[in-house]
Amino acid sequence: AQKITQTQPGMFVQEKEAVTLDCTYDTSDQSYGLFWYKQPSSGEMIFLIYQGSYDEQNATEGRYSLNFQKARKSANLVISASQLGDSAMYFCAMREAMDSNYQLIWGAGTKLIIKP
Amino acid sequence: DARVTQTPRHKVTEMGQEVTMRCQPILGHNTVFWYRQTMMQGLELLAYFRNRAPLDDSGMPKDRFSAEMPDATLATLKIQPSEPRDSAVYFCASGLYGPLSGTQYFGPGTRLTVL
């Protein structure tokens, strides 16, 4: 079974609109971390935001926020006021505390295209 | 602004040649990862090190790939002999291991083309 599921292979969004990228996860661990990364066409993988499973508040970093719904096992990325530079692949990833080897489990990614 | 650096950024080589990719992790990070990314397979973990010790390289083709960390500032990934199917982008990432941390910071990648 997939541990990280990103159901949207691709999305088109009008510039300045808010964007929600979906991510659901599957774990039996009580302690885990959730990450979002951005990969623009230039290829680099850029860390965006982190949410720990025990964090009571949703993580925010500038225009990025993570809509963490623990009971539903979802960790959606919200980008407010989208910009053309937000066009990229976005990956959701999870680290389980039971994995002492510290590996990240990756989703397949969502390709986001911002339209002017 | 601390960053992971990788060299070379691009490499074109012929089948059968040796390829060496280098990575300088962020100073102070104690964990280093090597990933490979292709359109077909996505992002695959090849190997990783903690405190310079190899912890897992089960993702690597053992007969041709090798990863080492000769010191805390250098990690290498070698392919010998290279094959066309090795063409991919190879990423190095580093992080600080701990129970509440886990963020991996990626280098710019090495784009490898094997002809």
PDB file of C-alpha atoms in Angstrom:
ATOM      1  CA  ALA A   1       0.000   0.000   0.000  1.00  0.00           C
ATOM      2  CA  GLN A   2       1.133   3.514  -0.792  1.00  0.00           C
ATOM      3  CA  LYS A   3       2.288   5.337   2.299  1.00  0.00           C
ATOM      4  CA  ILE A   4       2.128   8.759   0.657  1.00  0.00           C
ATOM      5  CA  THR A   5      -0.570   9.489  -1.895  1.00  0.00           C
ATOM      6  CA  GLN A   6      -0.774  12.591  -4.019  1.00  0.00           C
ATOM      7  CA  THR A   7      -3.934  12.228  -6.048  1.00  0.00           C
ATOM      8  CA  GLN A   8      -3.448  15.205  -8.352  1.00  0.00           C
ATOM      9  CA  PRO A   9      -0.906  14.443 -11.073  1.00  0.00           C
ATOM     10  CA  GLY A  10      -1.344  17.939 -12.464  1.00  0.00           C
ATOM     11  CA  MET A  11      -3.128  21.197 -11.708  1.00  0.00           C
ATOM     12  CA  PHE A  12      -3.736  24.459 -13.532  1.00  0.00           C
ATOM     13  CA  VAL A  13      -4.425  27.512 -11.385  1.00  0.00           C
ATOM     14  CA  GLN A  14      -4.940  31.153 -12.252  1.00  0.00           C
ATOM     15  CA  GLU A  15      -2.302  33.532 -10.961  1.00  0.00           C
ATOM     16  CA  LYS A  16      -3.147  35.158  -7.596  1.00  0.00           C
ATOM     17  CA  GLU A  17      -5.571  32.393  -6.669  1.00  0.00           C
ATOM     18  CA  ALA A  18      -4.944  30.139  -3.681  1.00  0.00           C
ATOM     19  CA  VAL A  19      -3.841  26.556  -4.384  1.00  0.00           C
ATOM     20  CA  THR A  20      -4.361  23.410  -2.347  1.00  0.00           C
ATOM     21  CA  LEU A  21      -2.199  20.398  -3.146  1.00  0.00           C
ATOM     22  CA  ASP A  22      -3.452  17.173  -1.636  1.00  0.00           C
ATOM     23  CA  CYS A  23      -1.416  14.666   0.322  1.00  0.00           C
ATOM     24  CA  THR A  24      -2.657  11.724   2.327  1.00  0.00           C
ATOM     25  CA  TYR A  25      -0.449   9.404   4.295  1.00  0.00           C
ATOM     26  CA  ASP A  26      -0.615   6.029   5.936  1.00  0.00           C
ATOM     27  CA  THR A  27       1.285   5.149   9.077  1.00  0.00           C
ATOM     28  CA  SER A  28       0.719   3.285  12.313  1.00  0.00           C
ATOM     29  CA  ASP A  29       3.415   5.311  14.026  1.00  0.00           C
ATOM     30  CA  GLN A  30       2.278   7.927  16.549  1.00  0.00           C
ATOM     31  CA  SER A  31       5.308  10.090  15.920  1.00  0.00           C
ATOM     32  CA  TYR A  32       6.082  11.203  12.407  1.00  0.00           C
ATOM     33  CA  GLY A  33       6.953  14.224  10.336  1.00  0.00           C
ATOM     34  CA  LEU A  34       5.497  15.497   7.093  1.00  0.00           C
ATOM     35  CA  PHE A  35       7.391  17.532   4.528  1.00  0.00           C
ATOM     36  CA  TRP A  36       6.709  19.382   1.321  1.00  0.00           C
ATOM     37  CA  TYR A  37       9.317  20.026  -1.341  1.00  0.00           C
ATOM     38  CA  LYS A  38       9.184  22.064  -4.524  1.00  0.00           C
ATOM     39  CA  GLN A  39      11.030  21.116  -7.693  1.00  0.00           C
ATOM     40  CA  PRO A  40      10.962  23.810 -10.393  1.00  0.00           C
ATOM     41  CA  SER A  41      11.921  23.101 -13.969  1.00  0.00           C
ATOM     42  CA  SER A  42      15.523  23.982 -13.143  1.00  0.00           C
ATOM     43  CA  GLY A  43      15.632  20.717 -11.214  1.00  0.00           C
ATOM     44  CA  GLU A  44      16.656  21.580  -7.691  1.00  0.00           C
ATOM     45  CA  MET A  45      14.641  20.156  -4.805  1.00  0.00           C
ATOM     46  CA  ILE A  46      13.649  22.904  -2.394  1.00  0.00           C
ATOM     47  CA  PHE A  47      12.376  22.256   1.130  1.00  0.00           C
ATOM     48  CA  LEU A  48       9.211  24.246   1.809  1.00  0.00           C
ATOM     49  CA  ILE A  49       7.577  23.285   5.062  1.00  0.00           C
ATOM     50  CA  TYR A  50       7.523  20.722   7.878  1.00  0.00           C
ATOM     51  CA  GLN A  51       4.776  19.504  10.201  1.00  0.00           C
ATOM     52  CA  GLY A  52       5.374  17.228  13.163  1.00  0.00           C
ATOM     53  CA  SER A  53       2.641  14.838  14.197  1.00  0.00           C
ATOM     54  CA  TYR A  54       2.497  16.332  17.684  1.00  0.00           C
ATOM     55  CA  ASP A  55       2.399  19.919  16.507  1.00  0.00           C
ATOM     56  CA  GLU A  56      -0.946  21.343  17.504  1.00  0.00           C
ATOM     57  CA  GLN A  57      -0.872  24.237  15.097  1.00  0.00           C
ATOM     58  CA  ASN A  58      -0.617  24.043  11.352  1.00  0.00           C
ATOM     59  CA  ALA A  59       2.816  24.948  10.065  1.00  0.00           C
ATOM     60  CA  THR A  60       3.208  28.145   8.074  1.00  0.00           C
ATOM     61  CA  GLU A  61       6.119  29.555   6.093  1.00  0.00           C
ATOM     62  CA  GLY A  62       5.347  32.772   4.274  1.00  0.00           C
ATOM     63  CA  ARG A  63       2.770  32.005   1.595  1.00  0.00           C
ATOM     64  CA  TYR A  64       2.917  28.293   2.371  1.00  0.00           C
ATOM     65  CA  SER A  65       0.818  26.617   5.003  1.00  0.00           C
ATOM     66  CA  LEU A  66       0.171  23.004   5.779  1.00  0.00           C
ATOM     67  CA  ASN A  67      -3.426  22.004   6.434  1.00  0.00           C
ATOM     68  CA  PHE A  68      -2.802  19.123   8.833  1.00  0.00           C
ATOM     69  CA  GLN A  69      -5.810  16.930   9.579  1.00  0.00           C
ATOM     70  CA  LYS A  70      -4.487  14.122  11.703  1.00  0.00           C
ATOM     71  CA  ALA A  71      -7.670  12.088  11.964  1.00  0.00           C
ATOM     72  CA  ARG A  72      -8.027  12.086   8.199  1.00  0.00           C
ATOM     73  CA  LYS A  73      -4.302  11.511   7.726  1.00  0.00           C
ATOM     74  CA  SER A  74      -3.997  14.388   5.354  1.00  0.00           C
ATOM     75  CA  ALA A  75      -1.338  17.062   5.046  1.00  0.00           C
ATOM     76  CA  ASN A  76      -2.363  19.365   2.253  1.00  0.00           C
ATOM     77  CA  LEU A  77      -0.121  22.201   1.134  1.00  0.00           C
ATOM     78  CA  VAL A  78      -1.820  25.541   0.686  1.00  0.00           C
ATOM     79  CA  ILE A  79      -0.175  28.265  -1.355  1.00  0.00           C
ATOM     80  CA  SER A  80      -1.811  31.647  -0.962  1.00  0.00           C
ATOM     81  CA  ALA A  81      -1.812  34.265  -3.715  1.00  0.00           C
ATOM     82  CA  SER A  82      -0.111  32.060  -6.284  1.00  0.00           C
ATOM     83  CA  GLN A  83       2.620  33.474  -8.494  1.00  0.00           C
ATOM     84  CA  LEU A  84       4.012  32.392 -11.839  1.00  0.00           C
ATOM     85  CA  GLY A  85       7.159  31.273 -10.036  1.00  0.00           C
ATOM     86  CA  ASP A  86       5.131  28.715  -8.117  1.00  0.00           C
ATOM     87  CA  SER A  87       4.891  26.584 -11.257  1.00  0.00           C
ATOM     88  CA  ALA A  88       6.769  23.420 -10.355  1.00  0.00           C
ATOM     89  CA  MET A  89       6.475  19.831  -9.187  1.00  0.00           C
ATOM     90  CA  TYR A  90       5.521  19.506  -5.544  1.00  0.00           C
ATOM     91  CA  PHE A  91       6.362  16.452  -3.475  1.00  0.00           C
ATOM     92  CA  CYS A  92       4.928  15.376  -0.156  1.00  0.00           C
ATOM     93  CA  ALA A  93       7.107  13.167   2.048  1.00  0.00           C
ATOM     94  CA  MET A  94       6.906  11.500   5.453  1.00  0.00           C
ATOM     95  CA  ARG A  95       9.383  10.370   8.046  1.00  0.00           C
ATOM     96  CA  GLU A  96       8.274   7.823  10.620  1.00  0.00           C
ATOM     97  CA  ALA A  97       9.923   7.887  14.029  1.00  0.00           C
ATOM     98  CA  MET A  98       9.902   4.084  14.134  1.00  0.00           C
ATOM     99  CA  ASP A  99      12.305   4.193  11.228  1.00  0.00           C
ATOM    100  CA  SER A 100      15.557   4.798  13.039  1.00  0.00           C
ATOM    101  CA  ASN A 101      17.221   5.068   9.679  1.00  0.00           C
ATOM    102  CA  TYR A 102      15.640   8.471   9.139  1.00  0.00           C
ATOM    103  CA  GLN A 103      14.438   7.826   5.605  1.00  0.00           C
ATOM    104  CA  LEU A 104      11.818   9.891   3.850  1.00  0.00           C
ATOM    105  CA  ILE A 105       8.917   8.215   2.082  1.00  0.00           C
ATOM    106  CA  TRP A 106       7.991  10.177  -1.017  1.00  0.00           C
ATOM    107  CA  GLY A 107       4.788  10.767  -2.926  1.00  0.00           C
ATOM    108  CA  ALA A 108       4.679  10.744  -6.714  1.00  0.00           C
ATOM    109  CA  GLY A 109       4.324  14.506  -6.923  1.00  0.00           C
ATOM    110  CA  THR A 110       1.866  17.042  -8.330  1.00  0.00           C
ATOM    111  CA  LYS A 111       2.751  19.238 -11.283  1.00  0.00           C
ATOM    112  CA  LEU A 112       1.396  22.725 -10.669  1.00  0.00           C
ATOM    113  CA  ILE A 113       1.113  25.224 -13.499  1.00  0.00           C
ATOM    114  CA  ILE A 114       0.172  28.798 -12.732  1.00  0.00           C
ATOM    115  CA  LYS A 115      -1.572  30.580 -15.582  1.00  0.00           C
ATOM    116  CA  PRO A 116      -1.070  34.325 -16.077  1.00  0.00           C
TER     117      PRO A 116
ATOM    118  CA  ASP B   1      23.429  30.711   3.381  1.00  0.00           C
ATOM    119  CA  ALA B   2      24.530  27.090   3.854  1.00  0.00           C
ATOM    120  CA  ARG B   3      23.911  24.821   0.893  1.00  0.00           C
ATOM    121  CA  VAL B   4      24.703  21.354  -0.307  1.00  0.00           C
ATOM    122  CA  THR B   5      27.029  21.491  -3.288  1.00  0.00           C
ATOM    123  CA  GLN B   6      27.433  18.877  -5.974  1.00  0.00           C
ATOM    124  CA  THR B   7      29.899  18.474  -8.798  1.00  0.00           C
ATOM    125  CA  PRO B   8      29.749  18.132 -11.698  1.00  0.00           C
ATOM    126  CA  ARG B   9      26.368  19.642 -12.507  1.00  0.00           C
ATOM    127  CA  HIS B  10      26.259  17.880 -15.852  1.00  0.00           C
ATOM    128  CA  LYS B  11      28.111  14.855 -17.128  1.00  0.00           C
ATOM    129  CA  VAL B  12      27.973  13.193 -20.510  1.00  0.00           C
ATOM    130  CA  THR B  13      29.939  10.001 -20.877  1.00  0.00           C
ATOM    131  CA  GLU B  14      30.107   6.882 -22.956  1.00  0.00           C
ATOM    132  CA  MET B  15      28.965   3.480 -21.864  1.00  0.00           C
ATOM    133  CA  GLY B  16      31.617   1.628 -19.934  1.00  0.00           C
ATOM    134  CA  GLN B  17      33.315   4.718 -18.535  1.00  0.00           C
ATOM    135  CA  GLU B  18      33.691   5.428 -14.836  1.00  0.00           C
ATOM    136  CA  VAL B  19      31.657   8.291 -13.404  1.00  0.00           C
ATOM    137  CA  THR B  20      32.364   9.969 -10.093  1.00  0.00           C
ATOM    138  CA  MET B  21      29.950  12.419  -8.520  1.00  0.00           C
ATOM    139  CA  ARG B  22      30.869  14.507  -5.502  1.00  0.00           C
ATOM    140  CA  CYS B  23      28.861  16.127  -2.774  1.00  0.00           C
ATOM    141  CA  GLN B  24      29.726  18.545  -0.006  1.00  0.00           C
ATOM    142  CA  PRO B  25      27.056  18.397   2.706  1.00  0.00           C
ATOM    143  CA  ILE B  26      26.062  21.340   4.832  1.00  0.00           C
ATOM    144  CA  LEU B  27      28.619  21.865   7.598  1.00  0.00           C
ATOM    145  CA  GLY B  28      27.447  20.215  10.774  1.00  0.00           C
ATOM    146  CA  HIS B  29      24.998  17.846   9.144  1.00  0.00           C
ATOM    147  CA  ASN B  30      25.634  14.249  10.158  1.00  0.00           C
ATOM    148  CA  THR B  31      23.515  12.416   7.608  1.00  0.00           C
ATOM    149  CA  VAL B  32      24.021  12.266   3.852  1.00  0.00           C
ATOM    150  CA  PHE B  33      21.751  10.721   1.247  1.00  0.00           C
ATOM    151  CA  TRP B  34      22.169   9.846  -2.410  1.00  0.00           C
ATOM    152  CA  TYR B  35      19.064   9.794  -4.595  1.00  0.00           C
ATOM    153  CA  ARG B  36      18.439   9.108  -8.250  1.00  0.00           C
ATOM    154  CA  GLN B  37      15.536  10.674 -10.127  1.00  0.00           C
ATOM    155  CA  THR B  38      14.146   9.531 -13.449  1.00  0.00           C
ATOM    156  CA  MET B  39      10.866  10.166 -15.197  1.00  0.00           C
ATOM    157  CA  MET B  40       9.953   6.506 -15.016  1.00  0.00           C
ATOM    158  CA  GLN B  41      10.956   5.674 -11.442  1.00  0.00           C
ATOM    159  CA  GLY B  42      10.677   9.019  -9.725  1.00  0.00           C
ATOM    160  CA  LEU B  43      12.937   9.643  -6.737  1.00  0.00           C
ATOM    161  CA  GLU B  44      14.828   6.578  -5.511  1.00  0.00           C
ATOM    162  CA  LEU B  45      17.049   6.376  -2.455  1.00  0.00           C
ATOM    163  CA  LEU B  46      20.374   4.810  -3.361  1.00  0.00           C
ATOM    164  CA  ALA B  47      22.389   5.091  -0.171  1.00  0.00           C
ATOM    165  CA  TYR B  48      22.814   7.039   2.995  1.00  0.00           C
ATOM    166  CA  PHE B  49      25.381   7.696   5.653  1.00  0.00           C
ATOM    167  CA  ARG B  50      25.223   8.762   9.257  1.00  0.00           C
ATOM    168  CA  ASN B  51      28.347  10.159  10.856  1.00  0.00           C
ATOM    169  CA  ARG B  52      30.180   8.993   7.706  1.00  0.00           C
ATOM    170  CA  ALA B  53      29.183   5.361   8.242  1.00  0.00           C
ATOM    171  CA  PRO B  54      27.138   3.716   5.487  1.00  0.00           C
ATOM    172  CA  LEU B  55      23.804   2.662   6.955  1.00  0.00           C
ATOM    173  CA  ASP B  56      21.975   1.392   3.937  1.00  0.00           C
ATOM    174  CA  ASP B  57      22.884   1.008   0.298  1.00  0.00           C
ATOM    175  CA  SER B  58      20.225  -1.512  -0.602  1.00  0.00           C
ATOM    176  CA  GLY B  59      18.905   0.799  -3.291  1.00  0.00           C
ATOM    177  CA  MET B  60      22.128   0.667  -5.271  1.00  0.00           C
ATOM    178  CA  PRO B  61      23.089  -1.817  -7.967  1.00  0.00           C
ATOM    179  CA  LYS B  62      25.960  -3.363  -6.064  1.00  0.00           C
ATOM    180  CA  ASP B  63      27.933  -4.582  -9.006  1.00  0.00           C
ATOM    181  CA  ARG B  64      28.535  -1.163 -10.472  1.00  0.00           C
ATOM    182  CA  PHE B  65      27.704   1.505  -7.913  1.00  0.00           C
ATOM    183  CA  SER B  66      29.667   2.462  -4.831  1.00  0.00           C
ATOM    184  CA  ALA B  67      29.243   5.256  -2.317  1.00  0.00           C
ATOM    185  CA  GLU B  68      31.779   6.516   0.163  1.00  0.00           C
ATOM    186  CA  MET B  69      32.318   9.311   2.596  1.00  0.00           C
ATOM    187  CA  PRO B  70      36.053   9.770   3.000  1.00  0.00           C
ATOM    188  CA  ASP B  71      35.553  12.695   5.364  1.00  0.00           C
ATOM    189  CA  ALA B  72      32.764  14.779   6.835  1.00  0.00           C
ATOM    190  CA  THR B  73      32.920  17.315   4.015  1.00  0.00           C
ATOM    191  CA  LEU B  74      32.872  14.940   1.050  1.00  0.00           C
ATOM    192  CA  ALA B  75      30.595  12.176  -0.164  1.00  0.00           C
ATOM    193  CA  THR B  76      31.169  10.386  -3.458  1.00  0.00           C
ATOM    194  CA  LEU B  77      29.061   8.191  -5.694  1.00  0.00           C
ATOM    195  CA  LYS B  78      30.836   6.156  -8.345  1.00  0.00           C
ATOM    196  CA  ILE B  79      29.485   4.171 -11.237  1.00  0.00           C
ATOM    197  CA  GLN B  80      31.832   1.733 -12.925  1.00  0.00           C
ATOM    198  CA  PRO B  81      31.152   0.749 -15.633  1.00  0.00           C
ATOM    199  CA  SER B  82      28.372   3.139 -16.553  1.00  0.00           C
ATOM    200  CA  GLU B  83      25.418   2.043 -18.696  1.00  0.00           C
ATOM    201  CA  PRO B  84      22.791   4.022 -20.634  1.00  0.00           C
ATOM    202  CA  ARG B  85      20.145   3.051 -18.080  1.00  0.00           C
ATOM    203  CA  ASP B  86      22.113   4.983 -15.458  1.00  0.00           C
ATOM    204  CA  SER B  87      21.150   8.227 -17.168  1.00  0.00           C
ATOM    205  CA  ALA B  88      19.316  10.249 -14.530  1.00  0.00           C
ATOM    206  CA  VAL B  89      19.663  13.159 -12.161  1.00  0.00           C
ATOM    207  CA  TYR B  90      21.595  12.224  -9.039  1.00  0.00           C
ATOM    208  CA  PHE B  91      20.885  14.220  -5.921  1.00  0.00           C
ATOM    209  CA  CYS B  92      22.818  14.451  -2.718  1.00  0.00           C
ATOM    210  CA  ALA B  93      20.985  15.626   0.392  1.00  0.00           C
ATOM    211  CA  SER B  94      22.153  16.238   3.923  1.00  0.00           C
ATOM    212  CA  GLY B  95      20.409  16.572   7.244  1.00  0.00           C
ATOM    213  CA  LEU B  96      20.837  16.595  10.981  1.00  0.00           C
ATOM    214  CA  TYR B  97      19.713  13.350  12.517  1.00  0.00           C
ATOM    215  CA  GLY B  98      17.611  13.560  15.627  1.00  0.00           C
ATOM    216  CA  PRO B  99      14.268  12.427  17.030  1.00  0.00           C
ATOM    217  CA  LEU B 100      12.455  15.626  16.198  1.00  0.00           C
ATOM    218  CA  SER B 101      14.259  16.620  13.052  1.00  0.00           C
ATOM    219  CA  GLY B 102      14.316  15.084   9.633  1.00  0.00           C
ATOM    220  CA  THR B 103      14.541  17.798   7.044  1.00  0.00           C
ATOM    221  CA  GLN B 104      16.792  16.858   4.172  1.00  0.00           C
ATOM    222  CA  TYR B 105      18.412  19.658   2.204  1.00  0.00           C
ATOM    223  CA  PHE B 106      19.177  18.844  -1.384  1.00  0.00           C
ATOM    224  CA  GLY B 107      22.009  19.807  -3.634  1.00  0.00           C
ATOM    225  CA  PRO B 108      21.395  21.018  -7.193  1.00  0.00           C
ATOM    226  CA  GLY B 109      21.921  17.547  -8.634  1.00  0.00           C
ATOM    227  CA  THR B 110      24.200  16.003 -11.236  1.00  0.00           C
ATOM    228  CA  ARG B 111      22.526  15.347 -14.554  1.00  0.00           C
ATOM    229  CA  LEU B 112      24.178  12.235 -15.978  1.00  0.00           C
ATOM    230  CA  THR B 113      23.828  11.118 -19.570  1.00  0.00           C
ATOM    231  CA  VAL B 114      25.405   7.843 -20.588  1.00  0.00           C
ATOM    232  CA  LEU B 115      25.568   7.347 -24.346  1.00  0.00           C
TER     233      LEU B 115
END
